Short mmCIF file of C-alpha atoms in Angstrom, two decimals:
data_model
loop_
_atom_site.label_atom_id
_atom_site.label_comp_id
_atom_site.label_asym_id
_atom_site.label_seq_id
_atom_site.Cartn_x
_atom_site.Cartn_y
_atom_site.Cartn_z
CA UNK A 694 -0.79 45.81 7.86
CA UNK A 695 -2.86 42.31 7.16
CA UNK A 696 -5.21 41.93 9.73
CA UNK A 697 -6.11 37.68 10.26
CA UNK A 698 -9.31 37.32 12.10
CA UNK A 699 -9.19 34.20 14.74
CA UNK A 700 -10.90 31.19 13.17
CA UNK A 701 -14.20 29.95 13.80
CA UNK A 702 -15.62 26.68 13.91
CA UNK A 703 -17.05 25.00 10.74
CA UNK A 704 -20.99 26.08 10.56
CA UNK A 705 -22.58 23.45 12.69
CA UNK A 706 -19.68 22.32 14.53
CA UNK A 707 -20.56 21.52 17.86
CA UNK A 708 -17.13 23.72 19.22
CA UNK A 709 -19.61 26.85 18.94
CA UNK A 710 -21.23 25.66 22.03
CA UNK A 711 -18.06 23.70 23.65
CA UNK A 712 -15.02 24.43 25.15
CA UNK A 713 -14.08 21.14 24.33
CA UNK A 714 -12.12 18.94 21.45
CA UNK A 715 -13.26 19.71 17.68
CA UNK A 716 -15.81 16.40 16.98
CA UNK A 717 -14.16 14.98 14.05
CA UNK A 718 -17.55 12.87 13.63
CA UNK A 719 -20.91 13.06 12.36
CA UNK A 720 -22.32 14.18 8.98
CA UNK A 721 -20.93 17.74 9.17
CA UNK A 722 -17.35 16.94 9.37
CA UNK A 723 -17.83 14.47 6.96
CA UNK A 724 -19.20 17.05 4.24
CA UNK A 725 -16.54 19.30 4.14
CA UNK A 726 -13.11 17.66 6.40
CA UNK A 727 -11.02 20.66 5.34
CA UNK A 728 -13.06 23.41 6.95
CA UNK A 729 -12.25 21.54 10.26
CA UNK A 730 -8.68 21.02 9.21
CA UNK A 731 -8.37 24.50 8.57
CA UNK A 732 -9.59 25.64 12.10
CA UNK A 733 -8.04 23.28 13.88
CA UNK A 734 -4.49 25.09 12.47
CA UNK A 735 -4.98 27.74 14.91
CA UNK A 736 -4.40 26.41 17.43
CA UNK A 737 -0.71 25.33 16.38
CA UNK A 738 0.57 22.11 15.12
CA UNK A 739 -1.54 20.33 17.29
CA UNK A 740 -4.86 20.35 18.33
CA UNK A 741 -7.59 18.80 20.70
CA UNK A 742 -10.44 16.71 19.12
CA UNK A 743 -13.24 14.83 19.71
CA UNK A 744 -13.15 10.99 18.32
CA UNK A 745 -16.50 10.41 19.68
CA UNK A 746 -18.46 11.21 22.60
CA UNK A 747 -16.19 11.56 25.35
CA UNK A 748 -13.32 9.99 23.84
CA UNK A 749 -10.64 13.05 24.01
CA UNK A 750 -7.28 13.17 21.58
CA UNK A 751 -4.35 15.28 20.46
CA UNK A 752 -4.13 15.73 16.62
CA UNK A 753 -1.11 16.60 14.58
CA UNK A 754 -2.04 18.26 11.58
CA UNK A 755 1.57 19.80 10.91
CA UNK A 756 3.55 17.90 8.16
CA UNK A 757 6.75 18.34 9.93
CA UNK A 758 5.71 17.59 13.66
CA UNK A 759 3.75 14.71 12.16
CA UNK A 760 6.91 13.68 11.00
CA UNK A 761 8.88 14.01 14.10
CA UNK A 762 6.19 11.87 16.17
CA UNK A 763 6.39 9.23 13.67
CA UNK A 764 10.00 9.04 13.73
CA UNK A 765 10.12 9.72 17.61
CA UNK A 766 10.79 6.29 19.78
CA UNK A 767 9.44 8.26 22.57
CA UNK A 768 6.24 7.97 21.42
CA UNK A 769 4.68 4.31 21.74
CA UNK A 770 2.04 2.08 19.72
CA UNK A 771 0.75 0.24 22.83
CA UNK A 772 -2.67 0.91 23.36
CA UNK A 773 -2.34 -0.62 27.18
CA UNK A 774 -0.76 2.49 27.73
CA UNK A 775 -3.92 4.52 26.99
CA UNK A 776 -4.47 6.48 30.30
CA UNK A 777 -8.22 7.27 29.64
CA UNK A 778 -9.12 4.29 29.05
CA UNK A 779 -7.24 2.16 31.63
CA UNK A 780 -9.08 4.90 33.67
CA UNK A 781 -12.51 3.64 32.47
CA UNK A 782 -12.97 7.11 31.29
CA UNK A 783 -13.56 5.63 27.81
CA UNK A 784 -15.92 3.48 27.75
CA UNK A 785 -15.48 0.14 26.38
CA UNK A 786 -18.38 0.53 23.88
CA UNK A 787 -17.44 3.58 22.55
CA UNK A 788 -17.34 2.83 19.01
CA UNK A 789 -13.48 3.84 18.33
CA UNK A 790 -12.32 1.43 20.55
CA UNK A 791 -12.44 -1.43 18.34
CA UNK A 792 -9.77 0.20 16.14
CA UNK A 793 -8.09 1.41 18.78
CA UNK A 794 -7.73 -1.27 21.39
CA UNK A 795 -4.54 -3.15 21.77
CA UNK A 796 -4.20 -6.52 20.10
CA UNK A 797 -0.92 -9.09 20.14
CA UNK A 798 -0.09 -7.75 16.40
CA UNK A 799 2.48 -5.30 15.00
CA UNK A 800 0.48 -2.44 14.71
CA UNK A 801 0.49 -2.16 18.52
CA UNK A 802 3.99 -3.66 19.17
CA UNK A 803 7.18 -1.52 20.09
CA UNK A 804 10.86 -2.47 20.35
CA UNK A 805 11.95 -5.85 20.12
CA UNK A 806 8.70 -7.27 19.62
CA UNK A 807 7.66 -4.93 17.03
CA UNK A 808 10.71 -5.65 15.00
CA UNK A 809 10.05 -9.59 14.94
CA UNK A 810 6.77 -9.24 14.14
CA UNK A 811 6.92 -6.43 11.61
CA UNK A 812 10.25 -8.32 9.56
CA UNK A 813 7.88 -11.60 9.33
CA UNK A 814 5.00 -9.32 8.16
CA UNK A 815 7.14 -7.15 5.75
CA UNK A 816 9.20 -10.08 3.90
CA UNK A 817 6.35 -12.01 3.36
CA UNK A 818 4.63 -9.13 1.91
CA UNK A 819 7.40 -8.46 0.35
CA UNK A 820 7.46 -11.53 -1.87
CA UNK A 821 4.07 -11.25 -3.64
CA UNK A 822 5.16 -10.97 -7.16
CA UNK A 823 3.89 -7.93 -9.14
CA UNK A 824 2.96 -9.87 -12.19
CA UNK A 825 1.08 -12.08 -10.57
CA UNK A 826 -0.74 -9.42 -8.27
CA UNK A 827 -1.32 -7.76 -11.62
CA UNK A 828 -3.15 -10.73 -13.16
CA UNK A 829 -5.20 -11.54 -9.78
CA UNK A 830 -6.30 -8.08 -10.03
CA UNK A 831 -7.37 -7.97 -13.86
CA UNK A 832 -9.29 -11.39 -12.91
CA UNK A 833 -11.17 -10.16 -10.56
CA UNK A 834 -11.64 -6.20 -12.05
CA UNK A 835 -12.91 -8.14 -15.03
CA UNK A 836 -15.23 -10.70 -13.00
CA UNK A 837 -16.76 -7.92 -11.28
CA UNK A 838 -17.41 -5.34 -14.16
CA UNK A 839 -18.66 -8.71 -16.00
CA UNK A 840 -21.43 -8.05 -13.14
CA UNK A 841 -22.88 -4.74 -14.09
CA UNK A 842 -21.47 -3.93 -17.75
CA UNK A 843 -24.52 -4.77 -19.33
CA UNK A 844 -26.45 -2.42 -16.89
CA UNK A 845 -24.91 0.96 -18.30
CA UNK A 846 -25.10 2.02 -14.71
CA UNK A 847 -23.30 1.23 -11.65
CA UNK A 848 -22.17 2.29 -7.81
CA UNK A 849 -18.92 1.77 -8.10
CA UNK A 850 -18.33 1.46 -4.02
CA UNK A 851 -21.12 -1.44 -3.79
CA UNK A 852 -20.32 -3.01 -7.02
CA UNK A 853 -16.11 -2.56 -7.46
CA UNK A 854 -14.14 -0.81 -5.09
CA UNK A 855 -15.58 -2.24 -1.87
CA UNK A 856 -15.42 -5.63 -3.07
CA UNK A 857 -12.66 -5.62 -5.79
CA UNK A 858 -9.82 -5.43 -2.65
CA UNK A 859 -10.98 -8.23 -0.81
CA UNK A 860 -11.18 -10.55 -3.31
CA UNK A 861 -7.53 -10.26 -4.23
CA UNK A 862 -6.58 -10.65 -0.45
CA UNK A 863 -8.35 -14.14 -0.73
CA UNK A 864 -6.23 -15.07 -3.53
CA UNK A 865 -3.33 -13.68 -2.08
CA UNK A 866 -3.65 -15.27 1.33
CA UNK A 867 -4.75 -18.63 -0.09
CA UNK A 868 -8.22 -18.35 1.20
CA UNK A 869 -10.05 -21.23 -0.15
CA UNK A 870 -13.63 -21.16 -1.10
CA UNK A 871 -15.28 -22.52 2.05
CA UNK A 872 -13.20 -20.54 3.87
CA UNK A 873 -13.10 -17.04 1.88
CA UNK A 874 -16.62 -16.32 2.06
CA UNK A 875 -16.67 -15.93 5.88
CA UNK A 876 -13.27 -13.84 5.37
CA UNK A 877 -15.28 -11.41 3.16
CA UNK A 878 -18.34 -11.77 5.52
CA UNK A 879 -16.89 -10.61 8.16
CA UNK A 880 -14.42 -7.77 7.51
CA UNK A 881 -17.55 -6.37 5.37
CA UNK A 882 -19.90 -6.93 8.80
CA UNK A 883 -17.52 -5.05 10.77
CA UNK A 884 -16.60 -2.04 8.57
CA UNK A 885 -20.36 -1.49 7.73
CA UNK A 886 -21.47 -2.17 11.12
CA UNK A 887 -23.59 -4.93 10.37
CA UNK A 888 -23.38 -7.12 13.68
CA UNK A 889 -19.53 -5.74 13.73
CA UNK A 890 -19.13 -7.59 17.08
CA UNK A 891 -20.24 -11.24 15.77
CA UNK A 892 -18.61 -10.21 12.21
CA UNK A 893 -14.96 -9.86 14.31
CA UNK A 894 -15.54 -13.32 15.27
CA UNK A 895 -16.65 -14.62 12.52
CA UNK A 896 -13.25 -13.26 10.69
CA UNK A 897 -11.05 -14.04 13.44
CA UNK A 898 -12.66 -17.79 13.55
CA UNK A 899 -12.20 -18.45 9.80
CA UNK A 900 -8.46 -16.74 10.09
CA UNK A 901 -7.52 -18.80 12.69
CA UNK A 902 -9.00 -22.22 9.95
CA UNK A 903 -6.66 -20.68 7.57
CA UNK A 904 -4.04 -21.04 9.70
CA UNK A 905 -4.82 -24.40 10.76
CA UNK A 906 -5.38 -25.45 7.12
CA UNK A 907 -2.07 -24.11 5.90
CA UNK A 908 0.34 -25.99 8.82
CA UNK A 909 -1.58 -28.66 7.48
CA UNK A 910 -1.04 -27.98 3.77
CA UNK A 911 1.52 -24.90 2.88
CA UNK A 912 1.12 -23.16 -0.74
CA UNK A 913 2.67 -20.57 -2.22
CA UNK A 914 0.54 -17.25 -0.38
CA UNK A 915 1.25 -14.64 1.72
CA UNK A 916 -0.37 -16.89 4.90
CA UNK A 917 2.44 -20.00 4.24
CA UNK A 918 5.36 -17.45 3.72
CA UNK A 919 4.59 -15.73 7.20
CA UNK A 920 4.00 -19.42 9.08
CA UNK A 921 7.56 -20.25 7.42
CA UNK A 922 9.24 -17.23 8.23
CA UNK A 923 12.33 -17.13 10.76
CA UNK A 924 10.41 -15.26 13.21
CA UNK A 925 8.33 -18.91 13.99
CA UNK A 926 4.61 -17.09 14.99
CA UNK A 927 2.63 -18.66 17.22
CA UNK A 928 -0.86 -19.33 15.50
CA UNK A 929 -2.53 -17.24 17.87
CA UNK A 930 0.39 -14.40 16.16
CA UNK A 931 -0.33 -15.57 13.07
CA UNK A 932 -4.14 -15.29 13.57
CA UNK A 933 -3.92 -11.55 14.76
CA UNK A 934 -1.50 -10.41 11.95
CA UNK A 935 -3.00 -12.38 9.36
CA UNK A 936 -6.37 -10.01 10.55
CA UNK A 937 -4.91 -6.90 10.85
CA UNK A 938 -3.62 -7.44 7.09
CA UNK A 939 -6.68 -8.89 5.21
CA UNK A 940 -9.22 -6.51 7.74
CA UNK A 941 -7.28 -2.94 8.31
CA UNK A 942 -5.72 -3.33 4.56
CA UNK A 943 -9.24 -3.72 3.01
CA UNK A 944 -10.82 -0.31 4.40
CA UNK A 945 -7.81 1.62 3.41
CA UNK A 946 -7.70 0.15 -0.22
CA UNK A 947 -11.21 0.22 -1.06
CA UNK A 948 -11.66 4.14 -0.01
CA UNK A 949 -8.53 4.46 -2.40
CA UNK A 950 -10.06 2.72 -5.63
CA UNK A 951 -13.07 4.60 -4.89
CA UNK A 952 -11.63 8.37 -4.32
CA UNK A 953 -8.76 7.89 -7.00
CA UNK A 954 -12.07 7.18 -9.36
CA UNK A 955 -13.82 9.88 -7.75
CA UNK A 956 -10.72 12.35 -8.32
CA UNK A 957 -10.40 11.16 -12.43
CA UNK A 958 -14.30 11.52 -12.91
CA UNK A 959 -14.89 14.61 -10.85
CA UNK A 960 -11.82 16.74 -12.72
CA UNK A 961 -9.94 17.54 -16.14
CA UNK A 962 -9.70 13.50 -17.56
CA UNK A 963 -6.83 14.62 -19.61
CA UNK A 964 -4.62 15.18 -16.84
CA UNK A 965 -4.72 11.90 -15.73
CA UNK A 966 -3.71 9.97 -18.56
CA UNK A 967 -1.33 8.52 -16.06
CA UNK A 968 -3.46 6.87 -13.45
CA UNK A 969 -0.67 6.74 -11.35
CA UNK A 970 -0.76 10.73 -11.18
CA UNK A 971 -4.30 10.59 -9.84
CA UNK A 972 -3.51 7.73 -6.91
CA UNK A 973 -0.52 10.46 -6.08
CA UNK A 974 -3.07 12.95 -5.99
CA UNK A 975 -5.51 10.99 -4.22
CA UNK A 976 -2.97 10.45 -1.35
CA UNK A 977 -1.70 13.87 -1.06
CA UNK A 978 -5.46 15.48 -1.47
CA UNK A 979 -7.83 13.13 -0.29
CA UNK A 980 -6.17 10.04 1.68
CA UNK A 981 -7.83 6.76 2.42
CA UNK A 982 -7.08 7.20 6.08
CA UNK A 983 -7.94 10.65 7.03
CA UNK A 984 -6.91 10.60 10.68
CA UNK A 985 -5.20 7.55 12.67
CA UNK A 986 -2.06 6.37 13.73
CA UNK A 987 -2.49 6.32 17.60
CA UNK A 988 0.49 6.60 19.96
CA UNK A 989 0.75 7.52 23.48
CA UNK A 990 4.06 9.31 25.00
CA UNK A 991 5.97 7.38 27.51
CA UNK A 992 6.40 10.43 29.59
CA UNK A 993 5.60 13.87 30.05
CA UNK A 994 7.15 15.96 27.58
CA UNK A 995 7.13 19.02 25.45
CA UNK A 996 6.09 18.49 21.67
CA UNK A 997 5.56 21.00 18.98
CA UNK A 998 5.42 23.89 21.56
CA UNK A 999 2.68 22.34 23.83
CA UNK A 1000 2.92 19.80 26.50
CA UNK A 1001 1.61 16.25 26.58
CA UNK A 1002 1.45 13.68 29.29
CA UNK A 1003 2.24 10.22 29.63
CA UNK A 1004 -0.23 7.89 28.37
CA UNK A 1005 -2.41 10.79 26.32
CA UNK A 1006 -3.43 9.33 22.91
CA UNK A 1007 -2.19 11.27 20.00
CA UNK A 1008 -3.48 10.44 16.20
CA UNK A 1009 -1.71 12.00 13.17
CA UNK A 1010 -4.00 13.42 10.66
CA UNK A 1011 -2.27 12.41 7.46
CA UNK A 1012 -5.01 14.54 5.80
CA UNK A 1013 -4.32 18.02 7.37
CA UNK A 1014 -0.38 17.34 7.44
CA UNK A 1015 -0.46 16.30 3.49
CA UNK A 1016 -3.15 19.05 1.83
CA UNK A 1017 -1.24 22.00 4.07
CA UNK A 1018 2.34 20.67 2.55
CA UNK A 1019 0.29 20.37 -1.10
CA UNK A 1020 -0.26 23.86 -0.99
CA UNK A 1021 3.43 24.72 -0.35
CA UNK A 1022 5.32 26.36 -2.88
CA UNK A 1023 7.93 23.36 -2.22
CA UNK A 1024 5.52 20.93 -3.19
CA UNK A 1025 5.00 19.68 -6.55
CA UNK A 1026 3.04 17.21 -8.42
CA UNK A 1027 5.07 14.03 -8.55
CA UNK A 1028 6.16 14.48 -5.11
CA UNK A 1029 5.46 10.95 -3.57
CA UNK A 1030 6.16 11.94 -0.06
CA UNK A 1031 2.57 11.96 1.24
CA UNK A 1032 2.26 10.90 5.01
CA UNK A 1033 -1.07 8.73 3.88
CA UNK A 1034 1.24 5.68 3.77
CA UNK A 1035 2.09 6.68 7.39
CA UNK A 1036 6.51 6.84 7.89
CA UNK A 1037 8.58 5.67 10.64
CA UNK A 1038 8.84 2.37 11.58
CA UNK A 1039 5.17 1.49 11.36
CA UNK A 1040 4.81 2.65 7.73
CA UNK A 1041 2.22 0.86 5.89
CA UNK A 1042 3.74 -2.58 4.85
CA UNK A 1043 1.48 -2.78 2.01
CA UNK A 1044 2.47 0.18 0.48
CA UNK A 1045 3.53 -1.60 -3.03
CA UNK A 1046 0.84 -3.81 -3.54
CA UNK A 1047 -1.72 -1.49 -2.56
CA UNK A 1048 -0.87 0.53 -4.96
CA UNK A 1049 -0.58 -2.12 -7.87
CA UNK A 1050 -4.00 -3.11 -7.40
CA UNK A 1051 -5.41 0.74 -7.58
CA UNK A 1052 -3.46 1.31 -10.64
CA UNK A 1053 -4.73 -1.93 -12.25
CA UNK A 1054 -8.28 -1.48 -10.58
CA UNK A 1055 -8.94 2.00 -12.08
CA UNK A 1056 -6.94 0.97 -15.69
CA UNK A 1057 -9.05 -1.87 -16.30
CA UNK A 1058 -12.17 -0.21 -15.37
CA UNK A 1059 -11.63 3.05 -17.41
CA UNK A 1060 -10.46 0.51 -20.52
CA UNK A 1061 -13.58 -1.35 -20.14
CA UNK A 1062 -16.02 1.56 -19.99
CA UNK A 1063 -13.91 4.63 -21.49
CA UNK A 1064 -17.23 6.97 -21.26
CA UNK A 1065 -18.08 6.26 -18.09
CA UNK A 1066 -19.27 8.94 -15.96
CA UNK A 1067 -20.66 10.33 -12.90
CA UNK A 1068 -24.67 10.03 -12.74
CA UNK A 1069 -25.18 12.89 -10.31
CA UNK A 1070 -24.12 16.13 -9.55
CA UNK A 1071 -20.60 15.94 -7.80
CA UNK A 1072 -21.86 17.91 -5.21
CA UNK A 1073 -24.62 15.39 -4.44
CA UNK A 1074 -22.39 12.52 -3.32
CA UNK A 1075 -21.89 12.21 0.47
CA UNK A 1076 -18.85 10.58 2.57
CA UNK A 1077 -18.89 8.24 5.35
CA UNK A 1078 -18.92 9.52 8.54
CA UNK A 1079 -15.99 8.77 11.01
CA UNK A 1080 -13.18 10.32 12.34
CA UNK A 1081 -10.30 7.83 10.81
CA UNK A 1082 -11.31 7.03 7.18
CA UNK A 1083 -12.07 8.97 4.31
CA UNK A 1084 -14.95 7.25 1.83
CA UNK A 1085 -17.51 7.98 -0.36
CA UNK A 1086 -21.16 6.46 0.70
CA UNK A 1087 -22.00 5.45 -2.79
CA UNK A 1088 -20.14 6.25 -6.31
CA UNK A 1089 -23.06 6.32 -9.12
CA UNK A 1090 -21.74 6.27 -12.40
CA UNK A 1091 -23.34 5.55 -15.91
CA UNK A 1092 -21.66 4.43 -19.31
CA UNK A 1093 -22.88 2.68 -22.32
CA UNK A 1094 -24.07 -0.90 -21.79
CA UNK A 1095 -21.68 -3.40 -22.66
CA UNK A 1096 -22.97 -7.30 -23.25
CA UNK A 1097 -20.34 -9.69 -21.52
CA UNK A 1098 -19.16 -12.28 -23.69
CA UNK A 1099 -21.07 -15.75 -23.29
CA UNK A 1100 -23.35 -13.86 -21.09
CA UNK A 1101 -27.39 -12.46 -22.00
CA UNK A 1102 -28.03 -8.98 -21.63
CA UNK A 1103 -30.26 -8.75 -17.88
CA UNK A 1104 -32.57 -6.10 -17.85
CA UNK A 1105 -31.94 -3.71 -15.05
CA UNK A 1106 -35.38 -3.39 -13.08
CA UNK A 1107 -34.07 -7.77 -13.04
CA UNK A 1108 -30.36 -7.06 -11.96
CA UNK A 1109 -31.35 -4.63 -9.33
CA UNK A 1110 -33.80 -7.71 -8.00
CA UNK A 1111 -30.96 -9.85 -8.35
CA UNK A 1112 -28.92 -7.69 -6.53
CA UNK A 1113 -31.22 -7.50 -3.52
CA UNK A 1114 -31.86 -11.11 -3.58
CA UNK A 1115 -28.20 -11.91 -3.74
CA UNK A 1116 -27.55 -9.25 -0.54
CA UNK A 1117 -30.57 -10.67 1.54
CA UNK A 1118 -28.73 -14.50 1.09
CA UNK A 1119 -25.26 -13.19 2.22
CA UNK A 1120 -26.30 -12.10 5.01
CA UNK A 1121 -28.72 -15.45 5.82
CA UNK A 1122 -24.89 -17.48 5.16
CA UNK A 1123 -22.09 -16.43 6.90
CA UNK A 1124 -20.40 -19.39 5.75
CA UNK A 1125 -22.37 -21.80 2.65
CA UNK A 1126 -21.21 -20.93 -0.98
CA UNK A 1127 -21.23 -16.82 -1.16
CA UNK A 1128 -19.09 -14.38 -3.66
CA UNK A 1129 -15.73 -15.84 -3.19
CA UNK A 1130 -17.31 -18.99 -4.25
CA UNK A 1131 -19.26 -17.48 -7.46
CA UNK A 1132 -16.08 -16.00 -8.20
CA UNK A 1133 -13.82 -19.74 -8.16
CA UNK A 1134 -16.26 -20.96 -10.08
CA UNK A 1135 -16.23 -18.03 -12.67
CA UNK A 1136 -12.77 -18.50 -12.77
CA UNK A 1137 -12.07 -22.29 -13.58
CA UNK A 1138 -15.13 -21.90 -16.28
#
């Protein structure tokens, strides 16, 4: 008879010492996710965690209960109904709450009011045209590669996939220049931490210009199509859905160009002659969003054999649920059922053009530099801490120097100094001419 040996915690994990939730953060997690994953299955298809220091969740990691809470109107969105922090048990600074605090958008709507808000969201969305979303992306894949070709060396997280997604939002939302520098300012403050506080109001003050702009003067973007829609926002609305699409759809998107590269360049390039076949194995394998999708029961109940209270926040781990199903003998390859696009009514809305813009991201790049490869060891790269996303710190990569057209070969010891110089003057400008500008310009050359 097979004898299983109860689990232990992940060397280093602080559980050793804790009768406590498993800390999904620091740089231990973050070095090898699955080991915690793989503990945290013993204790059944849910489990307690650790966001951060005293901040105390359920996780799913079962496919099939992840499913069923998705799906279940008996769990709610609402963060007001968060019992431990109404309670002041969580404090206000933790540094989770920010993504996890409710705000008038759809994300943390339910019912009625989610519906209204989530139809304007989804049909506008809805209408971005693929061809066009195609050639917005190829524009700016091009303009940025035109940035480093010449190098034969890059980070592709600094120099492409970080900036690559929010660039395309701008175009896609109508941003104009004076305008779409603060955008990228600020989501790129608050993700990285820089000033993350005064970077959320930076974005939310140049949202809310947007919106003033475009009641002013309409076009044809994603920002005019949700003012026009039936469901007549309010700006203040319209200022906290326009930010929870152009901020929360950045993060995602960027860690997906950057691990769908890291997947092709780290395994057998044959096998993904498709690109599309490494995105679906990105999202099954190694999702954007690791853990997230917070909801709060409405009453005390039983779920998945163990009971949970009212007002007890619950996050689905779409990447515990998706790698256990992946090693299924039911799954296969070219299954496209991966929870990293979340299900239920608060599915991802972006699902389609977020993955448009990989595909075309990674094509163009592997076109433009077919030898391109890593620079170091695989096992040398290291991932962002955090217990919701899933990211690579840096992405170095090297490939054979290619001069851009109408442009002079820089010597690299002068594009790294150019690079510093350029960083050091974002961050002196939260608003004067930055990269959205440069890249107008580039444009209408």
């Amino acid at each position: 008879m097979d004898v299983h040996p109860t689990p232990v915690p992940p060397p280093g994990c602080p559980a050793h010492d804790s009768g406590g939730g498993v800390p999904l953060y620091g740089p231990e997690f973050a070095a090898d996710p699955q080991a915690y994953y793989d503990y945290l299955r013993h204790f059944g298809p849910t489990a307690p965690v650790e966001l951060a220091p005293g901040v105390a969740a359920t996780l799913v990691t079962d496919y099939a209960a992840a499913l069923d809470l998705l799906r279940d109107p008996a769990f709610r969105k609402d963060a007001r109904q968060w019992r431990d922090l109404r309670s002041g048990k969580v404090p206000e600074d933790s540094p989770v709450v920010p993504l996890l605090a409710y705000r008038p958008n759809c994300m943390f709507a339910d019912g009625a009011e989610h519906q209204r808000l989530r139809l304007a969201v989804t049909e506008s969305m809805m209408r971005i045209d693929s061809r066009r979303l195609a050639q917005i992306t190829e524009q700016v894949s091009a303009y940025l590669i035109a940035q480093f070709s010449a190098r034969g060396s890059a980070d592709l997280m600094a120099d492409y996939a970080k900036q690559l997604p929010l660039f395309v939002f701008n175009e896609l939302f109508g941003c104009p220049a004076e305008i779409g520098d603060r955008v990228l300012f600020g989501i790129a403050g608050m993700f990285d931490g820089v000033n993350a506080a005064e970077s959320a109001q930076l974005l939310h003050r140049a949202v809310g210009e947007l919106v003033t702009l475009k009641r002013e003067r309409p076009g044809d973007d994603v920002t005019s199509w949700l003012m026009g829609h039936e469901a007549d926002l309010t700006d203040e609305e319209m200022v906290h859905q326009l930010s929870l699409l152009l901020g929360a759809g950045a993060e995602p998107l960027r860690n997906l160009i950057g691990n769908t590269l890291h997947r092709i360049l780290t395994h057998d390039r044959g096998a993904y002659q498709d690109v599309r076949n490494a995105v679906n194995d990105t999202l099954w394998k190694n999702p954007p969003i690791a853990n997230f999708a917070a909801h709060y029961p409405a009453d005390d109940r039983m779920f998945a054999g163990q009971r949970v209270t009212t007002g007890q926040l619950m996050l689905i781990s779409f990447a515990a649920a998706n790698f256990g199903m992946a090693l299924s003998e039911s799954h296969h390859a070219a299954n496209r059922a991966s929870l990293a696009w979340s299900a239920g009514p608060h599915a991802c809305p972006s699902q389609r053009p977020a993955t448009g813009i990989t595909v075309t991201a990674v094509d163009d790049l592997l076109g433009q530099l077919p030898d391109i490869e890593l620079a170091v060891p695989a096992r040398l790269l290291t991932w962002r801490p955090g217990p919701f996303h899933r990211g690579l710190n840096a992405l170095p990569v090297r490939f054979s120097a290619v001069q851009a057209m109408g442009q002079p070969a820089v010597p690299v010891p002068a594009q790294h100094a150019m690079a510093r110089a350029e960083h050091r003057a974002e961050h002196r400008r939260a608003g004067s001419a930055g990269k959205w500008s440069q890249f107008l310009a580039w444009l209408r050359k």
